[in-house]
CSV table of C-alpha atoms in Angstrom, one decimal:
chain,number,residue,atom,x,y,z
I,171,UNK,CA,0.0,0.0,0.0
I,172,UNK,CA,2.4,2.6,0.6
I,173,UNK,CA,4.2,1.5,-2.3
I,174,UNK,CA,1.4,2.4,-4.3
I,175,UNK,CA,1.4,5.5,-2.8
I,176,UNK,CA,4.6,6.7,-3.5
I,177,UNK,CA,4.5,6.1,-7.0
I,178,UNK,CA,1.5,8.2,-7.2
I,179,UNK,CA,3.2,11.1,-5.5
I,180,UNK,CA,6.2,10.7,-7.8
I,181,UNK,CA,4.0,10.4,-11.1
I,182,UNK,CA,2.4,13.5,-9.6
I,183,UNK,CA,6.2,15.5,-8.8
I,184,UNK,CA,6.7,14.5,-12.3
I,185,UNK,CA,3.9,15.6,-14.3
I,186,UNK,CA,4.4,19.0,-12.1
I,187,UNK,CA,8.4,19.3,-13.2
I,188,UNK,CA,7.1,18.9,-16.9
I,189,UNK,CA,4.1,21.7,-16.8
I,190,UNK,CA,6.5,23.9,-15.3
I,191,UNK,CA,9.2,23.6,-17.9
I,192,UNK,CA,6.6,24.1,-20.3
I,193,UNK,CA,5.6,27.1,-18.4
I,194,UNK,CA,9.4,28.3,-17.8
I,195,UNK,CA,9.1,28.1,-14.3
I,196,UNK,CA,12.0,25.5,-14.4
I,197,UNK,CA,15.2,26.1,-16.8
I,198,UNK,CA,16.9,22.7,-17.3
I,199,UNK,CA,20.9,23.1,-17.4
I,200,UNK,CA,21.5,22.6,-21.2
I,201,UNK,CA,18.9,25.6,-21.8
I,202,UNK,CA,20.8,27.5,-18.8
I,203,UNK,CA,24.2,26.8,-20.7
I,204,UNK,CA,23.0,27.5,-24.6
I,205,UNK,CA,21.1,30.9,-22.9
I,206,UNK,CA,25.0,31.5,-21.1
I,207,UNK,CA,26.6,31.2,-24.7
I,208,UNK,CA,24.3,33.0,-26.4
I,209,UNK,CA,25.0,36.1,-24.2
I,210,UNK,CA,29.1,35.5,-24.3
I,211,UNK,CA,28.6,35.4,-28.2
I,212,UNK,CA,26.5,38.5,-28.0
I,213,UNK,CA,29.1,40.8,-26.1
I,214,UNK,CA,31.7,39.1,-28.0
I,215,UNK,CA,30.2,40.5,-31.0
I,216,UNK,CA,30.0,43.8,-29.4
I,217,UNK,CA,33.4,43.7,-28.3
I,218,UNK,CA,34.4,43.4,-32.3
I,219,UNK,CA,32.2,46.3,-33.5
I,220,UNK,CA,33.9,48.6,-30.8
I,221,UNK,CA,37.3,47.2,-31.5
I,222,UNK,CA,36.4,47.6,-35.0
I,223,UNK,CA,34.6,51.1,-35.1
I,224,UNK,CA,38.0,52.2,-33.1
I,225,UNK,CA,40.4,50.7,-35.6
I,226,UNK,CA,38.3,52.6,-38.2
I,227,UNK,CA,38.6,56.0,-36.7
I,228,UNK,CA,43.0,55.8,-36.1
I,229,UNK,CA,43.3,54.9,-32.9
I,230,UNK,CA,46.2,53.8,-32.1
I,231,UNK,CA,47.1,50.3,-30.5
I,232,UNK,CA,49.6,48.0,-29.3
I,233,UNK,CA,52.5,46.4,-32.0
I,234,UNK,CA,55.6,44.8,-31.5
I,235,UNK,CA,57.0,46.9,-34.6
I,236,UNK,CA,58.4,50.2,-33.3
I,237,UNK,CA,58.2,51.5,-36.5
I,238,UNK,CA,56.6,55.9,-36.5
I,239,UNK,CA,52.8,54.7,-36.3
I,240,UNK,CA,53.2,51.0,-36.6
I,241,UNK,CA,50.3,50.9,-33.9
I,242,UNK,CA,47.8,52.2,-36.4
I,243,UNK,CA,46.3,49.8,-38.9
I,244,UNK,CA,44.1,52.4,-40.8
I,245,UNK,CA,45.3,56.1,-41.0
I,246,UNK,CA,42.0,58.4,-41.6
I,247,UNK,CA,43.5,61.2,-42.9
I,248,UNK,CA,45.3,59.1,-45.7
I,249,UNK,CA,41.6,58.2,-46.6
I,250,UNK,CA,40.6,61.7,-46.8
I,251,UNK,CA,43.6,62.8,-48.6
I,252,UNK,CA,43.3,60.1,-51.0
I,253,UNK,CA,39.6,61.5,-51.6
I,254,UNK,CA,40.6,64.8,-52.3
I,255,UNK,CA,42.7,64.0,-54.6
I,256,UNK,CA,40.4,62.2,-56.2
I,257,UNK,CA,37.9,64.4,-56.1
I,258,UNK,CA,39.9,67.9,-56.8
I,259,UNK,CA,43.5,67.3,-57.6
I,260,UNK,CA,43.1,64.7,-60.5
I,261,UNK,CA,40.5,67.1,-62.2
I,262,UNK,CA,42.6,70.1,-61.8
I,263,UNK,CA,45.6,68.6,-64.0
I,264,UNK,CA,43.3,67.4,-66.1
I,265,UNK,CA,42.1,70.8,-66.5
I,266,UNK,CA,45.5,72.3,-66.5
I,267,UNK,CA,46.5,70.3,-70.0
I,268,UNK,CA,43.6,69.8,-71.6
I,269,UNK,CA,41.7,73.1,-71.0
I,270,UNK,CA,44.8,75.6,-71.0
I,271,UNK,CA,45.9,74.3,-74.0
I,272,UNK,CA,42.7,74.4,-75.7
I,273,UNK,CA,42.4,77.8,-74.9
I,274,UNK,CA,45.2,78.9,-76.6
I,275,UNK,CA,44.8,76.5,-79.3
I,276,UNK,CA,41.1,78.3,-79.9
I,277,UNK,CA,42.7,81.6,-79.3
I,278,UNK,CA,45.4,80.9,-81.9
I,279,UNK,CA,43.0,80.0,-84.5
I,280,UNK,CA,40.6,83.4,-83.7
I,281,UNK,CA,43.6,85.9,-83.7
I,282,UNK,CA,46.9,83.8,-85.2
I,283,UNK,CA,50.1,85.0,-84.1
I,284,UNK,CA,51.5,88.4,-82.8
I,285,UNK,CA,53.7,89.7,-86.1
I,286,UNK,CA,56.3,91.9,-86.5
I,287,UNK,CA,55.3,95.2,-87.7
I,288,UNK,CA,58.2,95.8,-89.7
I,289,UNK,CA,58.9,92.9,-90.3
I,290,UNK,CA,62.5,90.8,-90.2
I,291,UNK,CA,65.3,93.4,-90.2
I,292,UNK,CA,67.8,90.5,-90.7
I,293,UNK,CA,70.3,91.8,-87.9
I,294,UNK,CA,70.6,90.0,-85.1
I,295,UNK,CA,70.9,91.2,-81.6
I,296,UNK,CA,72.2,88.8,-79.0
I,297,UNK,CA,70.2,88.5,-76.4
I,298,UNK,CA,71.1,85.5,-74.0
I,299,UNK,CA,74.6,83.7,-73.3
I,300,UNK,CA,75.4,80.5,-74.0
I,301,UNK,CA,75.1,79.4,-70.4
I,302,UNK,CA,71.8,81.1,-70.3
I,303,UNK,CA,71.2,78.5,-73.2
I,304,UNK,CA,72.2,75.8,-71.5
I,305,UNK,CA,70.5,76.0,-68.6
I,306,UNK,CA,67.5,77.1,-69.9
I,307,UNK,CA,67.4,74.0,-71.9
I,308,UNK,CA,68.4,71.7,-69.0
I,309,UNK,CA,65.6,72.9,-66.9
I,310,UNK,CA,63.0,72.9,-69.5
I,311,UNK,CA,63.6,69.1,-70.7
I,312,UNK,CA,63.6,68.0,-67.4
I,313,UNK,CA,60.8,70.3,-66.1
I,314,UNK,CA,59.0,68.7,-68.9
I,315,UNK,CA,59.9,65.3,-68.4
I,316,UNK,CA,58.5,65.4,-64.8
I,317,UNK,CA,55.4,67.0,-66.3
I,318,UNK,CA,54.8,64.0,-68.7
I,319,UNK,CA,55.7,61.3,-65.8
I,320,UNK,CA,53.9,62.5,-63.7
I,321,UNK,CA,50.7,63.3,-65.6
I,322,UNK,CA,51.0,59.2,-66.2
I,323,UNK,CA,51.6,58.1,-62.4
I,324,UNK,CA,48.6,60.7,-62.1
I,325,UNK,CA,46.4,60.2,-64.7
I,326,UNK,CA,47.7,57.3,-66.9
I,327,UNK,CA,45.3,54.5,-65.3
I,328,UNK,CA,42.9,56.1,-67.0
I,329,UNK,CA,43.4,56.9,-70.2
I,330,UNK,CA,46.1,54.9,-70.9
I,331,UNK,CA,46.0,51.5,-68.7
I,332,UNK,CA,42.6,50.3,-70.3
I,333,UNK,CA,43.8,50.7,-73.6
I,334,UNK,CA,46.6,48.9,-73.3
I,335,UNK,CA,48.3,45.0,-71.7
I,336,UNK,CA,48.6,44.6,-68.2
I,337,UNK,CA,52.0,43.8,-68.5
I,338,UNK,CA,52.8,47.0,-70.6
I,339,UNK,CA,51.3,49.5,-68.6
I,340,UNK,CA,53.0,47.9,-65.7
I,341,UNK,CA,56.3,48.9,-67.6
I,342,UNK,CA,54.9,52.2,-68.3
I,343,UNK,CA,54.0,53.0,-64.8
I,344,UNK,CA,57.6,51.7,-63.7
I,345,UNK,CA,59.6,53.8,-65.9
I,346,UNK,CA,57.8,56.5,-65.4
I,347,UNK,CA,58.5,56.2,-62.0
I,348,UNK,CA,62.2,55.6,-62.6
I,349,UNK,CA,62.3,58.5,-64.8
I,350,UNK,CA,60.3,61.0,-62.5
I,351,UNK,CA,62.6,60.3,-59.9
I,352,UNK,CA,65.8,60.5,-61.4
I,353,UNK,CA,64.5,63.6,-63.7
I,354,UNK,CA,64.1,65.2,-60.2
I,355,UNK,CA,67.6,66.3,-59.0
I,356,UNK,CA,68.5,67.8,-62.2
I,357,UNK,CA,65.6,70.2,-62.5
I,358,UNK,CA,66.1,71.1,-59.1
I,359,UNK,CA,69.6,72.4,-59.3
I,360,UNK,CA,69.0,73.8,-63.0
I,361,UNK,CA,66.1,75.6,-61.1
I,362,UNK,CA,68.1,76.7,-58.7
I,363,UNK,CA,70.9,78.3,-60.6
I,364,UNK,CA,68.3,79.7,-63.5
I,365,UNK,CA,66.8,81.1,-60.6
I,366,UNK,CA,70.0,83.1,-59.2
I,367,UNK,CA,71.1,84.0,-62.6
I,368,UNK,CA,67.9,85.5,-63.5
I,369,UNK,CA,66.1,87.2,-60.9
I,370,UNK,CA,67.8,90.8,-61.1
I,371,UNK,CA,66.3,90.9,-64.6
I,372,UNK,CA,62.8,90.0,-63.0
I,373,UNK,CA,61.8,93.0,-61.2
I,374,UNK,CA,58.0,94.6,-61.8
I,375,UNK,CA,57.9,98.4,-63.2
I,376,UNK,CA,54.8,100.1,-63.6
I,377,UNK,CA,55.4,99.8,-67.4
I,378,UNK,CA,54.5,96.2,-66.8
I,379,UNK,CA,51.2,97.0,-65.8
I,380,UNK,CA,50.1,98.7,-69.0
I,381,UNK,CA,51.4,95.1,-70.3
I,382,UNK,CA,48.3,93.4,-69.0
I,383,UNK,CA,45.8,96.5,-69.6
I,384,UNK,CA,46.8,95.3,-73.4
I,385,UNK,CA,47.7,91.9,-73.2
I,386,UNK,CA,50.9,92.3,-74.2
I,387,UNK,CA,50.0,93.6,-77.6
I,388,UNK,CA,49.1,89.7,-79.0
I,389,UNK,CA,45.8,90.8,-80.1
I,390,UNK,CA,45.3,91.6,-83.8
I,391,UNK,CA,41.6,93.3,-83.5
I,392,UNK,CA,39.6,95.8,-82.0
I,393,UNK,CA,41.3,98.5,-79.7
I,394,UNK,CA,44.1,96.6,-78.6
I,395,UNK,CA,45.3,96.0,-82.4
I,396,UNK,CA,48.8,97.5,-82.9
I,397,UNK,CA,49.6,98.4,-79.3
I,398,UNK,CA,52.9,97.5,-78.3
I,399,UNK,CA,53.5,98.3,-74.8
I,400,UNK,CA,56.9,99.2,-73.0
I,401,UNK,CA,59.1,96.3,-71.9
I,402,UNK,CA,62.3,95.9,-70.5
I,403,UNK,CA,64.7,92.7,-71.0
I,404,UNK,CA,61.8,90.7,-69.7
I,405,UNK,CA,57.6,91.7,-70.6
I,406,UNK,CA,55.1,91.0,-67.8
I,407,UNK,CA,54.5,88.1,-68.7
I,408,UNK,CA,57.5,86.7,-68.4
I,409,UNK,CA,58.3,87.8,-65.0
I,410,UNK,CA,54.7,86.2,-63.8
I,411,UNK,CA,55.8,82.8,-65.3
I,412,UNK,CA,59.2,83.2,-63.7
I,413,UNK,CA,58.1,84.0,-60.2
I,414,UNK,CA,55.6,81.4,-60.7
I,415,UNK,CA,58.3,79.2,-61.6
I,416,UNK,CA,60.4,80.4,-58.3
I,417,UNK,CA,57.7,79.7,-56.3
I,418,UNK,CA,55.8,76.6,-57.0
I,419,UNK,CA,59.4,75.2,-58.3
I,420,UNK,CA,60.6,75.4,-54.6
I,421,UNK,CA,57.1,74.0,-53.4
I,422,UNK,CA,57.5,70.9,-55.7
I,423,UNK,CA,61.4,70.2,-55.0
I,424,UNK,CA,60.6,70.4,-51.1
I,425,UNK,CA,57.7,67.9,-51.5
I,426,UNK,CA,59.4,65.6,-54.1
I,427,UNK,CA,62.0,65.6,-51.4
I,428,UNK,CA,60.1,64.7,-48.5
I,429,UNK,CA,58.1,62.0,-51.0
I,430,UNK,CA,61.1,60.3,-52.5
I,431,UNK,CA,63.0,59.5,-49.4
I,432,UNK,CA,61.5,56.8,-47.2
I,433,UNK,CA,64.6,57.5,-44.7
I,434,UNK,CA,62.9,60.8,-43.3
I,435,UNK,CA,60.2,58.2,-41.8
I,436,UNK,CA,57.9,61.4,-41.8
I,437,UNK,CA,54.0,61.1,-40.0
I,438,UNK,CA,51.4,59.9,-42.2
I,439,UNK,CA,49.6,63.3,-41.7
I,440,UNK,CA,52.8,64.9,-43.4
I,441,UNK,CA,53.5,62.9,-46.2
I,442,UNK,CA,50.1,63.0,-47.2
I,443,UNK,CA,50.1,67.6,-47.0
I,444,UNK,CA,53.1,67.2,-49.3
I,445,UNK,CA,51.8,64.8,-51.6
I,446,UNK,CA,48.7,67.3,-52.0
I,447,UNK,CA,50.9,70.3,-52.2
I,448,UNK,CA,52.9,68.3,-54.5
I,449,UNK,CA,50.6,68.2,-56.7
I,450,UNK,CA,48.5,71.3,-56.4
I,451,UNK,CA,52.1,72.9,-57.5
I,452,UNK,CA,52.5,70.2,-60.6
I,453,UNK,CA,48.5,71.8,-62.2
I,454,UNK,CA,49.8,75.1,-61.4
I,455,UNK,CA,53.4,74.8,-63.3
I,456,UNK,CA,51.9,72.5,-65.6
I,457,UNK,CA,48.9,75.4,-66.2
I,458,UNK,CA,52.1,78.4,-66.4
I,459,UNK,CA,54.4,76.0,-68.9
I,460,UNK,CA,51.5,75.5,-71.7
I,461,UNK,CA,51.0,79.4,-71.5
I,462,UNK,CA,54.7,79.9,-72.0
I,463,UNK,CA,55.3,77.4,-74.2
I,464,UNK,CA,52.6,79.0,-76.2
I,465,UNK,CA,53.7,82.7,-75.9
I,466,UNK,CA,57.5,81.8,-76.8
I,467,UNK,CA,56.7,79.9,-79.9
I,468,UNK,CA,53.8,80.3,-81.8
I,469,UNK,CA,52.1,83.2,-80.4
I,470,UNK,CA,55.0,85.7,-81.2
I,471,UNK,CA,56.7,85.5,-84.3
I,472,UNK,CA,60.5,85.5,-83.9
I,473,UNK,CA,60.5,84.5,-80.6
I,474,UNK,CA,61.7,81.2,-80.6
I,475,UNK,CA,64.6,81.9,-82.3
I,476,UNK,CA,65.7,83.7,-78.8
I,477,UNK,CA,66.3,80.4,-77.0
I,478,UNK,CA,67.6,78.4,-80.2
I,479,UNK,CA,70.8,80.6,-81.0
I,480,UNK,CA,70.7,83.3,-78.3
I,481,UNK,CA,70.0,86.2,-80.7
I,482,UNK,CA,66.9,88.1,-81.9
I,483,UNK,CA,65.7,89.8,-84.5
I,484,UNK,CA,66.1,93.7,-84.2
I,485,UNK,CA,62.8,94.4,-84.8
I,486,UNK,CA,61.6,91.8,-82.5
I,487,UNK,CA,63.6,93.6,-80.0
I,488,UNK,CA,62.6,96.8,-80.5
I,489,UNK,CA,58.5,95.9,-80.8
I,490,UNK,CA,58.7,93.3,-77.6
I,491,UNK,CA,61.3,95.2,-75.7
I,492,UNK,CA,62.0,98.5,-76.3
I,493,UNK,CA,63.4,99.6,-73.0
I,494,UNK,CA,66.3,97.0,-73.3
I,495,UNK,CA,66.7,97.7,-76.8
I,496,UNK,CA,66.8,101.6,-76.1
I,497,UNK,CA,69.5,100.7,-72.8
I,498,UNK,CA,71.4,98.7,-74.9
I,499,UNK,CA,71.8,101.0,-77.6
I,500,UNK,CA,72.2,103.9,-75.1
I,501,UNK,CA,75.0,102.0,-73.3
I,502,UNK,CA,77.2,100.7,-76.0
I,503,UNK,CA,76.0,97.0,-75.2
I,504,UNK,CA,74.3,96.3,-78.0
I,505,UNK,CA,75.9,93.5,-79.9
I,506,UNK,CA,75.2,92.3,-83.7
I,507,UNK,CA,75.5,88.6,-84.8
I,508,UNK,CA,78.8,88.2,-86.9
């Protein structure tokens, strides 16, 4: 009999247990355990956003490598930076060659070049030395061939990697890298001493603005036809480009500087300033060269001459510069080609 009992009691404690698990009254140790993992997997996934929303905003933290900011795995401002020059820089070199240049090609074909109102006298006045010649030249190829190399690095990918072999723009990009840097050092101290030799002769007068009111005397119609302004050794223009040259020239050989040598171990933050300033200063030389390259050659008829033997032609002299011309004659300088 009170066997019979009991088992009634426990049938009873049993059917209980099971209506109060159903009601969750009673947690059973497996559910206890999967509901303890379920919460460690929880904060350990909110342990990886933080760490990862922190890794994504620069902060630092802890490497072996001792490295200058080996303890950051993303820098933020070399996102922005690289944005920017996305966004700005890249578009203003493409602006600076294609739109400059079309400019004056447009304005060449409306008004065609400035000509000699007397025409060639056929006497030849020397005008620059032979070293003036030389390092003229040695600045301008290599200013140019860091113009072209770096338009590529710049630009190349593209409008000239899709058009072309993996494996050759890979060569293209590598020598134009090679040559960039090696092109450097030369312009740099052909800069340099072009810069010393010249600047005396670079010196605004008021003359010089009268220069601008007419644009230099280039234009063949409407009131500005036929007026040839005052100019001494240099025009207004010329001294613009060179100070432009002197400026941004000492802008891009600091920044090459700082951007070719790894040894300088320079912050992030810095390398990526000079890189933008490094290029800001490429559009802006790149903008100045096209206009000067246009002026010198086409734009002015006997011009070129200047920098191919050292001599002009003594009109040329006397329509583009007449206050050299006139000191020179006044001073007993004045020098004919033999």
């Amino acid at each position: 009999m009170l066997t019979l009992t009991l088992n009634k009691s426990l049938r009873r404690m049993f059917a209980l247990l099971v209506l109060c698990m159903g009601l969750g009254l009673v947690t059973s140790p497996v559910y206890a355990a999967d509901e303890q993992s379920s919460q460690q997997q929880a904060k350990s996934k909110s342990s990886d956003a933080d760490l990862w929303r922190a890794v994504k905003a620069g902060e630092p933290g802890y490497s072996t490598d001792k490295g200058l900011e080996a303890d950051v795995l993303i820098n933020v401002a070399g996102n922005e930076g690289k944005a920017l020059r996305n966004t700005y820089l890249k578009p203003a070199i493409g602006l600076a060659v294609i739109g400059v240049f079309g400019a004056f090609l447009v304005f060449y074909l409306v008004n065609g070049p400035s000509k000699l109102s007397k025409g060639f006298s056929g006497k030849m006045v020397l005008r620059w030395s032979k070293s003036d010649l030389w390092l003229h030249w040695i600045m301008a190829i290599s200013c140019l061939t860091l113009m072209v190399t770096g338009i590529v690095i710049m630009l190349g990918r593209h409008f000239l990697a899709p058009y072309v072999g993996e494996g050759i723009w890979a060569g293209i990009i590598a020598f134009s890298k090679f040559t960039h840097d090696w092109s450097g050092p030369i312009f740099m101290v052909s800069w340099l001493l072009c810069i010393i030799k010249w600047m005396p002769l670079q010196t605004f007068k008021m003359y010089d603005l009268k220069w601008f009111l007419v644009v230099g005397g280039y234009i063949n119609f409407g009131p500005f036809k036929g007026k040839h302004p005052d100019s001494g050794f240099a025009n207004a223009g010329e001294k613009m480009w060179f100070w432009t040259l002197a400026i941004f020239g000492l802008s891009i050989s600091a920044t090459g500087v700082m951007l070719v040598f790894p040894t300088l171990d320079l912050p992030r933050e810095l390398s990526l300033l000079a890189l933008l300033i490094h290029g800001v200063s490429a559009a802006i030389l790149i903008a100045f060269t096209i206009v000067h390259i246009w002026m010198a050659t086409v734009l002015s008829e006997g011009g070129m001459e200047c920098m191919v033997s050292g001599y002009c032609d003594e009109n040329w002299a006397s329509q583009h510069h007449n206050v050299w011309y006139d000191e020179i004659k006044a001073d007993g300088t004045l020098k004919y080609k033999e």
